[in-house]
mmCIF file of C-alpha atoms in Angstrom:
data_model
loop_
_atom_site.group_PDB
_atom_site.id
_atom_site.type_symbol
_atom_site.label_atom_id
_atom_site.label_comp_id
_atom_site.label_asym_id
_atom_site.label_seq_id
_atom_site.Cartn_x
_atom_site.Cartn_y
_atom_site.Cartn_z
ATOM 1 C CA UNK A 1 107.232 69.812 107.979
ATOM 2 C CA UNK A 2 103.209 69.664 108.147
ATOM 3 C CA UNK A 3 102.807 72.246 105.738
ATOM 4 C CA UNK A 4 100.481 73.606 107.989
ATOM 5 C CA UNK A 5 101.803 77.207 109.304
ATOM 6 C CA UNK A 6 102.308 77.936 112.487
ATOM 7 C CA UNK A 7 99.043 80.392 112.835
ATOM 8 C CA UNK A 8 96.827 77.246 111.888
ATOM 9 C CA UNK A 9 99.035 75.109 113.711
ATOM 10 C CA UNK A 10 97.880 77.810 117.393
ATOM 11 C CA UNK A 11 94.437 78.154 115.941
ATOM 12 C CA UNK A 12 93.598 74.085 116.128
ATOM 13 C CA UNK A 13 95.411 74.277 119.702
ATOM 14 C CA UNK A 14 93.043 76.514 120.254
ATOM 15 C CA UNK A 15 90.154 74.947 119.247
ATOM 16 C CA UNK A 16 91.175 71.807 120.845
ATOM 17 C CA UNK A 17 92.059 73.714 124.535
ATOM 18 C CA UNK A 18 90.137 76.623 124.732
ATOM 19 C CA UNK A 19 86.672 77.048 125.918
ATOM 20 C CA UNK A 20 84.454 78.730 123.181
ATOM 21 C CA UNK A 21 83.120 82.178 124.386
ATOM 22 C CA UNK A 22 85.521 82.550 127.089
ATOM 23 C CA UNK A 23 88.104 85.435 125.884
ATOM 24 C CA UNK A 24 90.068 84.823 128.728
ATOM 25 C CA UNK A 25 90.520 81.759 128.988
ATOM 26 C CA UNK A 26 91.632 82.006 124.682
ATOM 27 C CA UNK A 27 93.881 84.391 125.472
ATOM 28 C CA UNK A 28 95.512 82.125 128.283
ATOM 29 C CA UNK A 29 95.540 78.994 125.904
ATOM 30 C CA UNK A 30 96.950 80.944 123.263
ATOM 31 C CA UNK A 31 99.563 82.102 126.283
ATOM 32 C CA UNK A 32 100.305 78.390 126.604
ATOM 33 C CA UNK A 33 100.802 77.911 123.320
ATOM 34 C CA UNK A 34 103.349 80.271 122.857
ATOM 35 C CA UNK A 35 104.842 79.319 125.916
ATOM 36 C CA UNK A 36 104.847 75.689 125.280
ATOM 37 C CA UNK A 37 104.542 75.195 121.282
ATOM 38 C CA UNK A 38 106.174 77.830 119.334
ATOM 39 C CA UNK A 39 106.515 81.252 119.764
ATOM 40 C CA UNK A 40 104.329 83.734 117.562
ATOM 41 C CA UNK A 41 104.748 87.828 117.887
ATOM 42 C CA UNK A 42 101.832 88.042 119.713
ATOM 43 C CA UNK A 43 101.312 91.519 122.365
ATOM 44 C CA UNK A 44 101.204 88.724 125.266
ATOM 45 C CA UNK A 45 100.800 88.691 128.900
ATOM 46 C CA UNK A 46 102.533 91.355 130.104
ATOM 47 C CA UNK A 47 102.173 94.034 127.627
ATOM 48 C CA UNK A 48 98.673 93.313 127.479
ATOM 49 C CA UNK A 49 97.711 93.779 131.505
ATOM 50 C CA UNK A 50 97.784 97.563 130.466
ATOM 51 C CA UNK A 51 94.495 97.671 128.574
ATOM 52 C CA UNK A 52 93.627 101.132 128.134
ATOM 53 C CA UNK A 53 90.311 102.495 126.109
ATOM 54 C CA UNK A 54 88.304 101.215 123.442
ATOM 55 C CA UNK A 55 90.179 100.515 120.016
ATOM 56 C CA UNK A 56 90.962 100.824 116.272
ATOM 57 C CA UNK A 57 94.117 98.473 115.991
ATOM 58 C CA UNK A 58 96.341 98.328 113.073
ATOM 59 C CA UNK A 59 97.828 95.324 112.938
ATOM 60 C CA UNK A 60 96.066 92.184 113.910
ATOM 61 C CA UNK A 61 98.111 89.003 112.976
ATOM 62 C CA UNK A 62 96.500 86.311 115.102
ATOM 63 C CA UNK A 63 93.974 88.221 117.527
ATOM 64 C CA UNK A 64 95.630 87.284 120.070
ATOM 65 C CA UNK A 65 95.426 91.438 120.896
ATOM 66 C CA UNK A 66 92.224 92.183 119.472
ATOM 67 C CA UNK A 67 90.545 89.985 121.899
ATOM 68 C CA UNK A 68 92.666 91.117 125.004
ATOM 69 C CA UNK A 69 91.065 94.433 123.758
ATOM 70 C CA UNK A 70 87.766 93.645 122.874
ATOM 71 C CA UNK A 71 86.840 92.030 126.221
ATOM 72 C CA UNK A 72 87.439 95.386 127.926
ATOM 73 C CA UNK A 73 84.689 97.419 125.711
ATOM 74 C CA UNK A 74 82.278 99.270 127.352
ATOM 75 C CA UNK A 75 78.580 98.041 126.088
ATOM 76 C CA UNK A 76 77.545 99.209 122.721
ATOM 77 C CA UNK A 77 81.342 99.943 121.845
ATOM 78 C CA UNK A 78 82.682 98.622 118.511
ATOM 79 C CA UNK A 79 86.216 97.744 117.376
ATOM 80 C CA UNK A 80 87.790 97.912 114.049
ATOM 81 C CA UNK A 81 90.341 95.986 113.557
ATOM 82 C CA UNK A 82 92.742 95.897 109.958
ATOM 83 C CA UNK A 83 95.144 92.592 108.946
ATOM 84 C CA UNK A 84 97.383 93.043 105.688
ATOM 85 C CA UNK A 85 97.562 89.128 105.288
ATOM 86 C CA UNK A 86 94.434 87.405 104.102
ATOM 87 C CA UNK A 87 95.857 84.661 105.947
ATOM 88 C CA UNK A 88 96.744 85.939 109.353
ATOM 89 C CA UNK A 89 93.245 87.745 109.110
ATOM 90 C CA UNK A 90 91.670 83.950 108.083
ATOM 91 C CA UNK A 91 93.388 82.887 111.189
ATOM 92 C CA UNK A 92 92.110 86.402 113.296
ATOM 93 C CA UNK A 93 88.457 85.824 112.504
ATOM 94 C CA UNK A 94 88.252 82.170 114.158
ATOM 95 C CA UNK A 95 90.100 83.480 117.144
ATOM 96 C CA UNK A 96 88.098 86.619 117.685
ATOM 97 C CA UNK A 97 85.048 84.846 116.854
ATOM 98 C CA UNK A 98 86.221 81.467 119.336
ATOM 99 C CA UNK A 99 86.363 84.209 122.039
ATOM 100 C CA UNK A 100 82.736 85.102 121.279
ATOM 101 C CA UNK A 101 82.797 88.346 119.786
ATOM 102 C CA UNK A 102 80.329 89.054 117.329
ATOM 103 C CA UNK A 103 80.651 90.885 113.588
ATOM 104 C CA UNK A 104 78.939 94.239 115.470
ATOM 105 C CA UNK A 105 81.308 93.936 118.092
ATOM 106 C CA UNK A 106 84.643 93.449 116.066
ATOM 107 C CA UNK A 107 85.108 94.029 112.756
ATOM 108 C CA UNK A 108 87.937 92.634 111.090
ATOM 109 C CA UNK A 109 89.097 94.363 108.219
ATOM 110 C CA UNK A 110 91.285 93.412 105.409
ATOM 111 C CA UNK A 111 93.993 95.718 103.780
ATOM 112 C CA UNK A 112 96.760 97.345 103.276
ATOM 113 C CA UNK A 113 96.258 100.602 106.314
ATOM 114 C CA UNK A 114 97.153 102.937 103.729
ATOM 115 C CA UNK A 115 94.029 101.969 101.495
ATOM 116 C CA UNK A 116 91.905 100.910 104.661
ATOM 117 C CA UNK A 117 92.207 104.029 106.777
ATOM 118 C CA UNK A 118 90.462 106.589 104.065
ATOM 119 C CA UNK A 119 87.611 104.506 103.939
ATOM 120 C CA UNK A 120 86.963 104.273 107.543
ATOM 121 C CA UNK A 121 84.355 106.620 108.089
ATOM 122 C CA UNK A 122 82.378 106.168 104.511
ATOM 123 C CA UNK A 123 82.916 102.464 104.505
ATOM 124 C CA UNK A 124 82.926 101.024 107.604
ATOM 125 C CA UNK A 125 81.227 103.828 109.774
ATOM 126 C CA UNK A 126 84.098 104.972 112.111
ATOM 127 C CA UNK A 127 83.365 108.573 112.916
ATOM 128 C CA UNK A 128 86.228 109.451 115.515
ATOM 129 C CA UNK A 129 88.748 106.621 117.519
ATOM 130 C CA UNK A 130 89.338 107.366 121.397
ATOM 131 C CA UNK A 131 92.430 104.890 121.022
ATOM 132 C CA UNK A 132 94.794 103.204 118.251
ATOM 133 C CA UNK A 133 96.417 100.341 118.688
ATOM 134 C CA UNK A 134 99.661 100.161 116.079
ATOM 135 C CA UNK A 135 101.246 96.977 115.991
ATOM 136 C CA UNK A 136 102.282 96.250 112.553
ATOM 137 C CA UNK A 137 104.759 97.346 110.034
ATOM 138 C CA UNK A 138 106.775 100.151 112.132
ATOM 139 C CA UNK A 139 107.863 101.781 108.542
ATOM 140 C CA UNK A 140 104.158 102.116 108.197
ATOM 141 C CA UNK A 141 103.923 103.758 111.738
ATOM 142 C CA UNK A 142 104.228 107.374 110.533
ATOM 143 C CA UNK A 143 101.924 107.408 107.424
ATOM 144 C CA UNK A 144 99.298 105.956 109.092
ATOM 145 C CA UNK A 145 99.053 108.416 112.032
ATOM 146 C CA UNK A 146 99.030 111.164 109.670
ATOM 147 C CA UNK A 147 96.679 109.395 107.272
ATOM 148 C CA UNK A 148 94.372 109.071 110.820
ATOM 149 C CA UNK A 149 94.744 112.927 111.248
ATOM 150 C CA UNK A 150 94.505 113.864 107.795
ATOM 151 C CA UNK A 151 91.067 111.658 107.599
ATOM 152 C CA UNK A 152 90.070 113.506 111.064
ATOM 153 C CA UNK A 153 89.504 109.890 112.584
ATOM 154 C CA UNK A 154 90.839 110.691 116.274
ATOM 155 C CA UNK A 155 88.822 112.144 118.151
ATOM 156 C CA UNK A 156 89.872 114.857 120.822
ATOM 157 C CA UNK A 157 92.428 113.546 123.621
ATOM 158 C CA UNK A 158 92.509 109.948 121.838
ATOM 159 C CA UNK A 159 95.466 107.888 123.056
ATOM 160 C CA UNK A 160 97.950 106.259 120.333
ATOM 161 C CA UNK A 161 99.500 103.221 121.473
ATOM 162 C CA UNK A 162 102.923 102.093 119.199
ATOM 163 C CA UNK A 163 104.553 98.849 120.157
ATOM 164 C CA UNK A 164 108.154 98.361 119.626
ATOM 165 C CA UNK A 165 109.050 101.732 118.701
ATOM 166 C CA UNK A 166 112.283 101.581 119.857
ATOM 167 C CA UNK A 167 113.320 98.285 118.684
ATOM 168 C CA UNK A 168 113.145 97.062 116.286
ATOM 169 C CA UNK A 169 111.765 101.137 115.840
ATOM 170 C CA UNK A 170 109.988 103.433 114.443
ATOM 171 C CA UNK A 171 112.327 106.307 114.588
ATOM 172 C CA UNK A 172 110.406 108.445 112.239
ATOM 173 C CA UNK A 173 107.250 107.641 114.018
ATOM 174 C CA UNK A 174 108.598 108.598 117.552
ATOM 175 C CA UNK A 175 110.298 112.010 116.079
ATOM 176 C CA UNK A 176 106.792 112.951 114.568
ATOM 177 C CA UNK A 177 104.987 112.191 117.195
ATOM 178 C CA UNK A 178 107.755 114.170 120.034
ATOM 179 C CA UNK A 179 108.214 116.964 117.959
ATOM 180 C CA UNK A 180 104.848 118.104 116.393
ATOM 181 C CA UNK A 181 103.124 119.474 118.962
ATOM 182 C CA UNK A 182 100.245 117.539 118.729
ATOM 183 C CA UNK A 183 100.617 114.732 121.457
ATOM 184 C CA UNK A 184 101.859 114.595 124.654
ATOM 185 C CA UNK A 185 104.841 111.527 124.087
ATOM 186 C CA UNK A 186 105.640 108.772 126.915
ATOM 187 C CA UNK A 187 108.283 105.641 126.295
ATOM 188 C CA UNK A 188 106.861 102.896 128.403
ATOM 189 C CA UNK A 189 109.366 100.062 128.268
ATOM 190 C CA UNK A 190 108.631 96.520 127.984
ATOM 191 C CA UNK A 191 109.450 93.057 127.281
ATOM 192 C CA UNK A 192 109.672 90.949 124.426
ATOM 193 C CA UNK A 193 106.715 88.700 124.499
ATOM 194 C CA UNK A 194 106.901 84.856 126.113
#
């Protein structure tokens, strides 16, 4: 009814709730938000205690996960991040940036993964990821781990996280990455989020 979407709508909550260079305490008032306010598709609480090794995500929407990741980078790490939506990634910035992360600590990129991920390395200067985070389009799931490997961007015994692979699925995604030989293949199972 505002005209104001929702992601603004969780971003001035934010700003209004959250203490500035605090990710945790962001990440909780973004939590209470979605709790509370309205719900947005968000990696959340629970999925996000399991914070494994530094990042590329695909797939940042809010930030909500790029900060949950960024706050467990060793010193001197970097994370690339890549939004579709100018919008969602206009929302991402101020979120990551709220939390107190810095342009050389996370750098939010802008595009379609398919055009994105080939200029990694020239563009951007990502020489090998020790994890992926995919959490966007699941049709998109697929290409983009073969456009990784094709590009030689993951470096040896990098993990590849997929959310909701089974629902709503990545079928494709989940056969590839079962069947070629390449990586060893474990269904963790999980809630929605909030």
């Amino acid at each position: 009814l505002t005209g104001v979407p929702r992601e603004q709508r969780a971003f001035q909550y934010l700003l209004a709730h959250a203490i500035p260079g605090d990710p945790r305490h962001v990440l909780q008032t973004f939590d209470q938000w979605c709790y509370r306010c309205e719900h947005l598709s968000s990696v959340g609480p629970v999925k996000g205690e399991h914070n494994p090794r530094p990042p590329a995500p695909l797939g940042t929407y809010c930030g909500y996960g790029t900060v949950l990741l960024a706050q467990g980078l060793p010193p001197g790490a970097r994370l690339y991040t890549v939004e579709v939506d100018p919008r969602h990634a206009a929302v991402a910035e101020k979120v990551i940036r709220l939390a107190g992360f810095d342009e050389q600590t996370v750098e939010l990129i802008v595009g379609p993964s398919e055009e994105v991920i080939p200029r990694l390395r020239e563009k951007h200067g990502l020489l090998k990821a020790d994890f992926v985070f995919m959490d966007h389009w699941k049709r998109c799931y697929l290409r983009d781990l073969q456009l990784l490997e094709t590009h030689q961007l993951l470096a040896e015994g990098a993990t590849v996280l997929a959310d909701n692979v089974l629902f709503p699925g990545a079928p494709h995604f989940l056969q590839y990455a079962k069947t070629c030989g390449k990586y060893r293949c474990k269904v963790h199972r999980a809630s929605l989020e909030y």
